[in-house]
Tab-separated table of C-alpha atoms and ligand atoms in Angstrom:
chain	number	residue	atom	x	y	z
A	1	MET	CA	-49.055	-47.536	-66.478
A	2	SER	CA	-45.761	-47.243	-67.820
A	3	GLU	CA	-43.904	-43.861	-68.090
A	4	GLU	CA	-44.340	-44.036	-71.955
A	5	MET	CA	-47.977	-44.869	-71.722
A	6	LYS	CA	-48.283	-41.909	-69.667
A	7	THR	CA	-47.021	-39.225	-71.713
A	8	THR	CA	-48.740	-40.365	-74.986
A	9	GLN	CA	-51.940	-40.209	-73.097
A	10	PRO	CA	-54.054	-37.345	-74.620
A	11	GLU	CA	-54.628	-34.536	-72.297
A	12	LYS	CA	-58.254	-34.186	-71.015
A	13	LYS	CA	-60.235	-31.720	-73.018
A	14	LYS	CA	-61.795	-28.741	-71.209
A	15	ARG	CA	-65.370	-28.769	-70.899
A	16	ILE	CA	-67.642	-26.049	-72.090
A	17	PHE	CA	-71.346	-25.768	-71.773
A	18	SER	CA	-73.577	-23.071	-73.370
A	19	ALA	CA	-77.140	-22.594	-74.296
A	20	ILE	CA	-79.357	-20.148	-76.387
A	21	GLN	CA	-83.087	-19.549	-75.678
A	22	PRO	CA	-85.235	-20.625	-78.515
A	23	SER	CA	-87.488	-17.183	-78.230
A	24	GLY	CA	-88.214	-16.074	-81.738
A	25	THR	CA	-85.773	-15.809	-84.659
A	26	ILE	CA	-82.156	-16.301	-84.325
A	27	THR	CA	-80.501	-13.083	-85.552
A	28	LEU	CA	-77.189	-12.056	-87.146
A	29	GLY	CA	-76.136	-10.957	-83.835
A	30	ASN	CA	-76.689	-14.352	-82.162
A	31	TYR	CA	-74.815	-15.905	-84.993
A	32	VAL	CA	-71.712	-13.768	-85.129
A	33	GLY	CA	-71.813	-13.267	-81.124
A	34	ALA	CA	-72.520	-16.821	-80.062
A	35	LEU	CA	-73.316	-19.902	-82.427
A	36	ARG	CA	-70.265	-18.940	-84.771
A	37	ASN	CA	-68.259	-19.191	-81.707
A	38	TRP	CA	-69.524	-22.486	-80.435
A	39	VAL	CA	-68.857	-23.704	-83.674
A	40	LYS	CA	-65.350	-22.840	-83.695
A	41	LEU	CA	-64.691	-24.368	-80.213
A	42	GLN	CA	-65.670	-27.780	-81.068
A	43	ASP	CA	-62.322	-29.218	-81.789
A	44	GLU	CA	-60.540	-27.967	-78.844
A	45	TYR	CA	-63.183	-28.353	-76.209
A	46	ASP	CA	-65.341	-31.284	-75.060
A	47	CYS	CA	-68.488	-29.362	-75.842
A	48	ILE	CA	-72.245	-29.467	-74.560
A	49	PHE	CA	-74.810	-27.188	-75.932
A	50	ALA	CA	-78.117	-26.788	-75.123
A	51	VAL	CA	-81.486	-25.217	-76.570
A	52	ALA	CA	-82.780	-23.371	-73.264
A	53	ASP	CA	-86.326	-23.971	-73.663
A	54	LEU	CA	-87.155	-24.092	-69.849
A	55	HIS	CA	-85.611	-20.461	-69.823
A	56	ALA	CA	-87.940	-19.118	-72.189
A	57	ILE	CA	-91.027	-19.579	-70.470
A	58	THR	CA	-90.215	-16.763	-68.340
A	59	VAL	CA	-92.059	-14.729	-70.764
A	60	ARG	CA	-95.355	-15.843	-72.189
A	61	GLN	CA	-95.070	-18.254	-75.158
A	62	ASP	CA	-97.570	-19.197	-77.681
A	63	PRO	CA	-97.828	-23.061	-77.667
A	64	LYS	CA	-97.755	-23.493	-81.078
A	65	ALA	CA	-95.087	-20.939	-81.917
A	66	PHE	CA	-93.142	-22.359	-78.931
A	67	ARG	CA	-93.004	-25.890	-80.201
A	68	LYS	CA	-92.079	-24.736	-83.815
A	69	ASN	CA	-89.341	-22.334	-82.476
A	70	ILE	CA	-87.868	-25.257	-80.194
A	71	LEU	CA	-87.384	-27.634	-82.880
A	72	GLU	CA	-86.435	-24.818	-85.677
A	73	ALA	CA	-83.718	-23.644	-83.182
A	74	TYR	CA	-82.324	-27.224	-82.861
A	75	ALA	CA	-82.232	-27.572	-86.670
A	76	LEU	CA	-80.796	-24.162	-87.252
A	77	PHE	CA	-78.038	-24.674	-84.674
A	78	LEU	CA	-77.164	-27.815	-86.474
A	79	ALA	CA	-77.307	-26.099	-89.972
A	80	CYS	CA	-74.717	-23.501	-88.293
A	81	GLY	CA	-72.211	-25.976	-87.917
A	82	ILE	CA	-72.861	-27.676	-84.355
A	83	ASP	CA	-71.328	-30.971	-85.236
A	84	LEU	CA	-72.973	-34.066	-83.324
A	85	GLU	CA	-69.967	-36.313	-83.972
A	86	LYS	CA	-68.014	-33.858	-82.059
A	87	SER	CA	-70.535	-32.173	-79.602
A	88	LEU	CA	-73.473	-32.984	-77.604
A	89	PHE	CA	-76.387	-30.869	-78.346
A	90	PHE	CA	-79.785	-31.338	-76.458
A	91	ILE	CA	-82.964	-29.790	-75.598
A	92	GLN	CA	-82.976	-28.518	-72.092
A	93	SER	CA	-86.479	-29.710	-71.068
A	94	HIS	CA	-86.127	-33.359	-72.139
A	95	VAL	CA	-83.379	-33.678	-69.386
A	96	HIS	CA	-85.173	-33.634	-66.102
A	97	THR	CA	-82.073	-33.060	-63.819
A	98	HIS	CA	-82.058	-29.387	-64.814
A	99	ALA	CA	-85.059	-28.436	-63.311
A	100	GLU	CA	-84.610	-30.570	-60.111
A	101	LEU	CA	-81.139	-28.972	-59.211
A	102	ALA	CA	-82.463	-25.630	-60.324
A	103	TRP	CA	-84.699	-25.951	-57.409
A	104	VAL	CA	-82.099	-27.191	-54.845
A	105	LEU	CA	-79.975	-24.555	-56.229
A	106	ASN	CA	-82.688	-22.068	-55.302
A	107	CYS	CA	-82.276	-22.985	-51.581
A	108	TYR	CA	-78.443	-21.934	-51.718
A	109	THR	CA	-79.080	-18.387	-53.609
A	110	GLN	CA	-80.178	-15.416	-51.722
A	111	PHE	CA	-82.973	-13.139	-52.573
A	112	GLY	CA	-80.643	-10.066	-52.365
A	113	GLU	CA	-78.403	-11.890	-55.026
A	114	LEU	CA	-81.134	-12.368	-57.297
A	115	SER	CA	-82.787	-8.893	-56.858
A	116	ARG	CA	-79.094	-7.190	-58.010
A	117	MET	CA	-79.408	-8.869	-61.352
A	118	THR	CA	-79.733	-6.362	-64.215
A	119	GLN	CA	-81.483	-8.789	-66.713
A	120	PHE	CA	-84.319	-8.972	-64.123
A	121	LYS	CA	-84.531	-5.541	-63.596
A	122	ASP	CA	-84.724	-4.915	-67.279
A	123	LYS	CA	-86.877	-7.700	-68.207
A	124	SER	CA	-89.509	-6.894	-65.259
A	125	ALA	CA	-89.726	-3.394	-66.403
A	126	LYS	CA	-90.245	-4.547	-70.041
A	127	HIS	CA	-92.969	-7.146	-69.168
A	128	ALA	CA	-94.511	-5.322	-66.018
A	129	ASP	CA	-97.520	-7.491	-66.523
A	130	ASN	CA	-95.826	-10.717	-65.710
A	131	VAL	CA	-93.197	-10.272	-63.250
A	132	ASN	CA	-93.253	-14.273	-62.464
A	133	ALA	CA	-91.066	-16.049	-60.177
A	134	GLY	CA	-89.270	-17.998	-62.819
A	135	LEU	CA	-88.060	-14.416	-64.102
A	136	PHE	CA	-86.620	-13.854	-60.662
A	137	THR	CA	-85.095	-17.211	-60.157
A	138	TYR	CA	-83.861	-17.601	-63.765
A	139	PRO	CA	-80.128	-17.260	-62.637
A	140	SER	CA	-80.420	-20.607	-60.559
A	141	LEU	CA	-81.659	-22.431	-63.498
A	142	MET	CA	-78.790	-21.179	-65.508
A	143	ALA	CA	-76.566	-22.323	-62.839
A	144	ALA	CA	-77.923	-25.632	-62.788
A	145	ASP	CA	-77.303	-25.980	-66.588
A	146	ILE	CA	-73.882	-25.223	-65.949
A	147	LEU	CA	-72.868	-26.808	-62.773
A	148	LEU	CA	-74.472	-30.195	-63.647
A	149	TYR	CA	-71.901	-30.916	-66.548
A	150	GLN	CA	-68.963	-29.680	-64.302
A	151	ALA	CA	-68.333	-27.209	-67.178
A	152	ASP	CA	-64.912	-25.723	-66.971
A	153	LEU	CA	-65.704	-22.749	-69.269
A	154	VAL	CA	-68.925	-21.016	-70.090
A	155	PRO	CA	-69.232	-18.931	-73.793
A	156	ILE	CA	-71.515	-15.939	-72.924
A	157	GLY	CA	-71.967	-12.438	-74.100
A	158	ALA	CA	-71.277	-9.432	-72.171
A	159	ASP	CA	-75.071	-9.547	-70.985
A	160	GLN	CA	-74.465	-12.740	-69.210
A	161	LYS	CA	-71.383	-11.925	-67.144
A	162	GLN	CA	-73.380	-11.201	-63.983
A	163	HIS	CA	-75.429	-14.417	-64.112
A	164	LEU	CA	-72.181	-16.524	-64.664
A	165	GLU	CA	-70.700	-14.507	-61.648
A	166	LEU	CA	-73.704	-15.668	-59.559
A	167	SER	CA	-73.240	-19.381	-60.753
A	168	ARG	CA	-69.509	-19.207	-59.741
A	169	ASN	CA	-70.985	-17.834	-56.212
A	170	ILE	CA	-73.412	-20.430	-55.835
A	171	ALA	CA	-70.725	-23.316	-56.619
A	172	GLU	CA	-68.230	-22.016	-54.294
A	173	ARG	CA	-71.024	-21.551	-51.447
A	174	PHE	CA	-72.176	-24.921	-52.202
A	175	ASN	CA	-68.929	-26.712	-52.039
A	176	GLY	CA	-67.851	-24.505	-49.112
A	177	ILE	CA	-70.656	-26.217	-47.021
A	178	TYR	CA	-70.360	-29.809	-48.195
A	179	GLY	CA	-67.090	-30.025	-49.641
A	180	LYS	CA	-65.901	-30.072	-53.655
A	181	THR	CA	-69.037	-30.612	-55.588
A	182	PHE	CA	-69.308	-28.781	-58.615
A	183	THR	CA	-66.431	-27.374	-60.816
A	184	VAL	CA	-66.574	-23.487	-60.428
A	185	PRO	CA	-66.967	-22.561	-64.138
A	186	ASP	CA	-64.863	-19.341	-65.715
A	187	GLY	CA	-66.521	-17.294	-68.361
A	188	TYR	CA	-65.269	-17.496	-71.920
A	189	ILE	CA	-65.680	-14.355	-73.943
A	190	PRO	CA	-64.709	-14.897	-77.609
A	191	GLU	CA	-61.920	-12.377	-78.711
A	192	VAL	CA	-63.852	-11.698	-81.865
A	193	GLY	CA	-67.042	-10.891	-80.067
A	194	ALA	CA	-68.521	-8.418	-82.689
A	195	ARG	CA	-71.330	-6.653	-80.997
A	196	ILE	CA	-73.627	-6.158	-83.922
A	197	LYS	CA	-76.142	-3.412	-83.481
A	198	SER	CA	-79.564	-2.678	-84.736
A	199	LEU	CA	-79.825	-1.339	-88.135
A	200	GLN	CA	-82.634	0.980	-87.109
A	201	ASP	CA	-80.784	2.543	-84.015
A	202	PRO	CA	-77.160	1.652	-84.215
A	203	THR	CA	-76.292	2.820	-80.670
A	204	LYS	CA	-78.519	-0.459	-79.342
A	205	LYS	CA	-77.571	-4.051	-79.752
A	206	MET	CA	-79.261	-5.973	-82.639
A	207	SER	CA	-81.914	-7.909	-80.498
A	208	LYS	CA	-84.467	-10.495	-81.491
A	209	SER	CA	-86.955	-9.188	-79.234
A	210	ASP	CA	-87.041	-5.723	-81.020
A	211	GLU	CA	-90.356	-5.038	-82.246
A	212	ASN	CA	-89.075	-3.101	-85.159
A	213	VAL	CA	-88.234	-6.164	-87.771
A	214	ASN	CA	-85.847	-3.635	-89.511
A	215	ALA	CA	-83.822	-3.585	-86.752
A	216	TRP	CA	-82.669	-7.221	-86.743
A	217	VAL	CA	-81.712	-9.673	-89.664
A	218	ALA	CA	-82.589	-13.262	-88.945
A	219	ILE	CA	-80.540	-16.098	-90.141
A	220	LEU	CA	-83.565	-17.500	-91.916
A	221	ASP	CA	-84.687	-14.121	-93.457
A	222	LYS	CA	-85.055	-14.395	-97.338
A	223	PRO	CA	-82.393	-12.900	-99.549
A	224	ASP	CA	-84.690	-10.054	-100.658
A	225	VAL	CA	-85.491	-9.348	-97.155
A	226	ILE	CA	-81.967	-9.174	-96.261
A	227	MET	CA	-81.370	-6.729	-99.112
A	228	LYS	CA	-84.319	-4.525	-98.089
A	229	LYS	CA	-83.386	-4.208	-94.330
A	230	PHE	CA	-79.759	-3.555	-95.338
A	231	LYS	CA	-80.880	-0.743	-97.836
A	232	ARG	CA	-82.992	0.709	-94.818
A	233	ALA	CA	-80.445	0.549	-92.376
A	234	VAL	CA	-79.776	4.036	-90.588
A	235	THR	CA	-76.494	5.713	-91.534
A	236	ASP	CA	-75.208	9.459	-91.483
A	237	SER	CA	-74.953	12.410	-93.763
A	238	ASP	CA	-71.334	12.232	-93.955
A	239	ALA	CA	-71.299	9.776	-96.921
A	240	LYS	CA	-67.874	8.403	-96.529
A	241	VAL	CA	-67.260	4.557	-95.791
A	242	CYS	CA	-65.212	4.765	-92.823
A	243	VAL	CA	-64.924	4.128	-89.159
A	244	GLY	CA	-65.465	7.408	-87.253
A	245	GLU	CA	-67.245	8.953	-84.588
A	246	GLY	CA	-70.828	9.423	-84.472
A	247	LYS	CA	-70.937	7.365	-87.454
A	248	ASP	CA	-72.758	4.411	-85.543
A	249	GLY	CA	-74.843	3.050	-88.358
A	250	ILE	CA	-71.624	2.970	-90.911
A	251	ASN	CA	-69.383	1.468	-87.905
A	252	ASN	CA	-71.931	-1.212	-87.320
A	253	LEU	CA	-72.234	-1.838	-91.412
A	254	ILE	CA	-68.370	-2.054	-91.592
A	255	GLY	CA	-68.517	-4.494	-88.335
A	256	ILE	CA	-70.826	-6.684	-90.090
A	257	MET	CA	-68.792	-6.872	-93.274
A	258	SER	CA	-65.815	-7.636	-91.468
A	259	ALA	CA	-67.433	-10.421	-89.301
A	260	VAL	CA	-68.890	-12.278	-92.503
A	261	THR	CA	-65.822	-11.667	-94.919
A	262	GLY	CA	-63.009	-11.928	-92.543
A	263	LYS	CA	-61.603	-8.489	-93.969
A	264	THR	CA	-60.444	-5.557	-91.644
A	265	ALA	CA	-62.135	-2.319	-91.432
A	266	ASP	CA	-59.027	-0.762	-93.404
A	267	GLU	CA	-59.548	-3.419	-96.426
A	268	ILE	CA	-63.183	-2.421	-96.453
A	269	THR	CA	-62.618	1.430	-96.256
A	270	ALA	CA	-60.050	1.148	-99.196
A	271	GLU	CA	-62.360	-0.996	-101.303
A	272	PHE	CA	-65.149	1.544	-101.013
A	273	GLU	CA	-63.255	4.626	-101.437
A	274	GLY	CA	-65.064	7.249	-103.342
A	275	LYS	CA	-68.135	5.065	-103.443
A	276	GLY	CA	-71.597	6.016	-101.822
A	277	TYR	CA	-73.497	4.595	-98.917
A	278	GLY	CA	-75.891	3.053	-101.399
A	279	ASP	CA	-73.169	0.731	-102.776
A	280	PHE	CA	-71.787	-0.114	-99.621
A	281	LYS	CA	-75.329	-1.176	-98.272
A	282	THR	CA	-75.815	-3.287	-101.189
A	283	ALA	CA	-72.599	-4.872	-100.704
A	284	VAL	CA	-72.882	-5.702	-97.199
A	285	GLY	CA	-76.459	-6.931	-97.765
A	286	GLU	CA	-74.974	-9.371	-100.571
A	287	ALA	CA	-72.167	-10.458	-98.363
A	288	VAL	CA	-74.538	-11.395	-95.556
A	289	VAL	CA	-76.680	-13.238	-98.093
A	290	GLU	CA	-73.894	-15.278	-99.304
A	291	GLU	CA	-72.871	-16.207	-95.495
A	292	VAL	CA	-76.303	-17.514	-94.608
A	293	ARG	CA	-77.307	-19.157	-97.818
A	294	PRO	CA	-75.389	-22.468	-97.229
A	295	ILE	CA	-76.904	-22.494	-93.586
A	296	GLN	CA	-80.363	-21.930	-95.299
A	297	GLU	CA	-79.854	-24.623	-97.576
A	298	ARG	CA	-78.907	-26.948	-94.646
A	299	PHE	CA	-81.595	-25.965	-92.554
A	300	ALA	CA	-84.196	-26.571	-95.326
A	301	GLN	CA	-83.108	-30.018	-95.695
A	302	LEU	CA	-82.884	-30.594	-91.578
A	303	ILE	CA	-86.173	-29.116	-90.833
A	304	ASP	CA	-87.757	-31.770	-93.168
A	305	ASP	CA	-86.106	-34.614	-91.707
A	306	LYS	CA	-87.986	-34.779	-88.464
A	307	ALA	CA	-87.061	-38.408	-87.794
A	308	TYR	CA	-83.474	-37.384	-87.817
A	309	LEU	CA	-83.842	-34.381	-85.845
A	310	GLU	CA	-85.829	-36.578	-83.279
A	311	GLU	CA	-83.092	-39.425	-83.246
A	312	GLN	CA	-80.326	-36.923	-82.366
A	313	TYR	CA	-82.194	-34.871	-79.791
A	314	ARG	CA	-83.339	-38.150	-78.087
A	315	ARG	CA	-79.582	-39.561	-78.250
A	316	CYS	CA	-78.232	-36.407	-76.923
A	317	ALA	CA	-80.684	-35.986	-74.043
A	318	GLU	CA	-79.951	-39.743	-72.896
A	319	ILE	CA	-76.349	-39.049	-72.696
A	320	ALA	CA	-76.746	-35.797	-70.964
A	321	LEU	CA	-79.175	-37.067	-68.472
A	322	LYS	CA	-76.515	-39.667	-67.270
A	323	ILE	CA	-73.783	-37.132	-67.102
A	324	SER	CA	-76.131	-34.711	-65.175
A	325	GLN	CA	-77.715	-37.351	-62.896
A	326	ARG	CA	-74.433	-38.110	-61.301
A	327	THR	CA	-73.899	-34.636	-60.499
A	328	LEU	CA	-77.609	-34.201	-59.180
A	329	ASP	CA	-77.173	-37.375	-57.031
A	330	LYS	CA	-73.892	-36.186	-55.538
A	331	ALA	CA	-75.045	-32.896	-54.680
A	332	MET	CA	-78.424	-34.484	-53.173
A	333	LYS	CA	-76.590	-37.104	-51.169
A	334	LYS	CA	-74.379	-34.695	-49.561
A	335	ILE	CA	-77.123	-32.388	-48.485
A	336	GLY	CA	-78.905	-35.289	-46.876
A	337	TYR	CA	-81.356	-36.829	-49.096
A	338	ILE	CA	-81.709	-40.511	-48.962
A	339	PRO	CA	-80.433	-42.131	-52.396
A	340	ARG	CA	-83.159	-42.620	-54.996
A	341	PRO	CA	-84.272	-46.206	-54.733
A	342	PHE	CA	-84.837	-46.367	-58.658
B	401	ATP	P1	-83.559	-11.167	-76.492
B	401	ATP	O1	-83.765	-10.121	-77.558
B	401	ATP	O2	-84.516	-12.149	-76.024
B	401	ATP	O3	-82.811	-10.610	-75.141
B	401	ATP	P2	-81.035	-11.710	-77.886
B	401	ATP	O4	-81.087	-11.529	-79.448
B	401	ATP	O5	-80.554	-10.225	-77.251
B	401	ATP	O6	-82.496	-11.960	-77.444
B	401	ATP	P3	-79.957	-13.540	-76.207
B	401	ATP	O7	-80.866	-14.818	-76.513
B	401	ATP	O8	-80.122	-12.588	-75.156
B	401	ATP	O9	-80.183	-12.666	-77.731
B	401	ATP	O10	-78.397	-14.030	-76.691
B	401	ATP	C1	-78.082	-15.140	-77.090
B	401	ATP	C2	-76.845	-15.196	-77.505
B	401	ATP	O11	-76.246	-14.268	-78.407
B	401	ATP	C3	-75.633	-14.462	-76.185
B	401	ATP	O12	-74.378	-15.183	-76.065
B	401	ATP	C4	-75.714	-13.068	-76.759
B	401	ATP	O13	-74.329	-12.576	-76.225
B	401	ATP	C5	-75.387	-13.296	-78.251
B	401	ATP	N1	-75.871	-12.014	-78.893
B	401	ATP	C6	-77.337	-11.623	-78.839
B	401	ATP	N2	-77.227	-10.529	-79.532
B	401	ATP	C7	-75.895	-10.287	-80.159
B	401	ATP	C8	-75.742	-9.065	-80.907
B	401	ATP	N3	-76.274	-8.218	-81.316
B	401	ATP	N4	-74.170	-9.159	-81.288
B	401	ATP	C9	-73.280	-10.069	-80.708
B	401	ATP	N5	-73.912	-11.118	-79.853
B	401	ATP	C10	-75.179	-11.168	-79.766
B	402	LTN	N1	-79.333	-17.134	-70.165
B	402	LTN	C1	-78.538	-17.510	-71.543
B	402	LTN	C2	-79.054	-18.635	-72.090
B	402	LTN	C3	-78.748	-19.700	-71.366
B	402	LTN	C4	-77.309	-20.043	-70.897
B	402	LTN	C5	-77.427	-21.127	-70.103
B	402	LTN	C6	-76.173	-19.621	-71.511
B	402	LTN	C7	-79.276	-20.465	-70.431
B	402	LTN	N2	-78.495	-21.335	-69.569
B	402	LTN	C8	-75.828	-21.792	-69.517
B	402	LTN	C9	-74.682	-20.101	-70.953
B	402	LTN	C10	-74.926	-21.127	-69.666
B	402	LTN	C11	-79.222	-16.195	-72.335
B	402	LTN	O1	-80.194	-15.545	-72.445
B	402	LTN	N3	-78.115	-15.773	-73.497
C-alpha cells in the first residue's frame, strides 16, 4: 500500500454492542436513558443492537404476550431511530451462538461471582417463587452477547455496571488461559444519562415493572393517558417550579422537561416563574406527547408491515450469525473441541 493510500484509509470505527429486554412496555426512562443514546451513537460507531429475548424468560412470560412484546420492541426501537442502513439490529434468540457461548462461559464463571450480583439478589427476592438457574447465570449470557461481537464499548445504565465488570473478568480469564480470544469491553455511560424517576415515588427510578401504572409513562401511551399520568405526578407543597432539596417530584419533572426539550433547568425555572404546579405538569405532559408523537406514528406504520419487519430481522440475524460464529468457533477450538464438520 502506498503512503498516500495509508493516510487516506478511514480509521476503523469502534464497535458498540447493546441490548434491551422486551419485558413489557418501553418507558420514557428506557427511551431517555438508553434508546435515544443508541440512536446518537450510530454515526460515530459500528453499532450492533439486539432485543434480549433470551434474557427475558428468567422471569415467567405469557407466550402470547411475549411474542407480541418481542415484535413490538423490534418495531418500536426502529421507530425511535435505529437506522438499519447504519446499524445491525436483531433478535437475540434468532442467533443460536448466544446460547452456545453462554454455556461455554458458564464454565469459566464462578459461583461466587454470580452470587455477588446485586440484580440477582434483588430479582430473586422479588420473584421468590421462581429463583431459577437462568436468573443466576443471566450475566454469562450477557457476557456472551457482548464478547461474540468483539465489542469495544457497551452503552449501559448504572444498574448494569456490575454485569459489565463481570463480562470483562470472564474475557480476561479466558484470554489468560488460551491467549487473546475476546476483546475486553469497556462500559459506555452516556454523558446525559438523565435518570428518570417514578412519577408516583420520585425517590425510585421509573421502571417498567412497577405495578403502579401511574408511576411510568410508556412511549406508546396515548396522549390523553400521558397527560393524565403527568397531572397525577407526585410533587410537594412548596408550589415553586425550581430544582431544590426535598423536591424530588419537581426535580424529576424538570429533568424530564429538560430531556425532551433540550432546555436547561434554569431556563425552565425562568419560564415557569410565578406559575403553579398544575400549569407546569400540563406543560411537561404536552412536551412529552410532542416528543413521542412522531415515534408513535412511525411505530403504527411499522407494526402494520410484518413482512418488512421479518425481512429486516432475518437479514440482520444472518449477518450477526456470521460474525458471532467466527468468535464462537475460535473460542471452542482453543478449548480443544473438534471443529464443526458442517
Ligand atoms: P425492569 O423494570 O424490568 O427492571 P427497566 O425499565 O428498569 O426494567 P431495564 O430493562 O433494566 O429497564 O433497562 C433498559 C435500559 O434502560 C438500561 O440501559 C437502563 O439503564 C435504562 N433505564 C431504565 N430505566 C431508566 C430510567 N428510569 N432512567 C434512565 N434510564 C433508564
Ligand atoms: N441486561 C441488560 C440487557 C442486556 C444487555 C446485553 C445490555 C442483555 N444483553 C448486552 C448490554 C449488553 C438489561 O437488563 N438492561
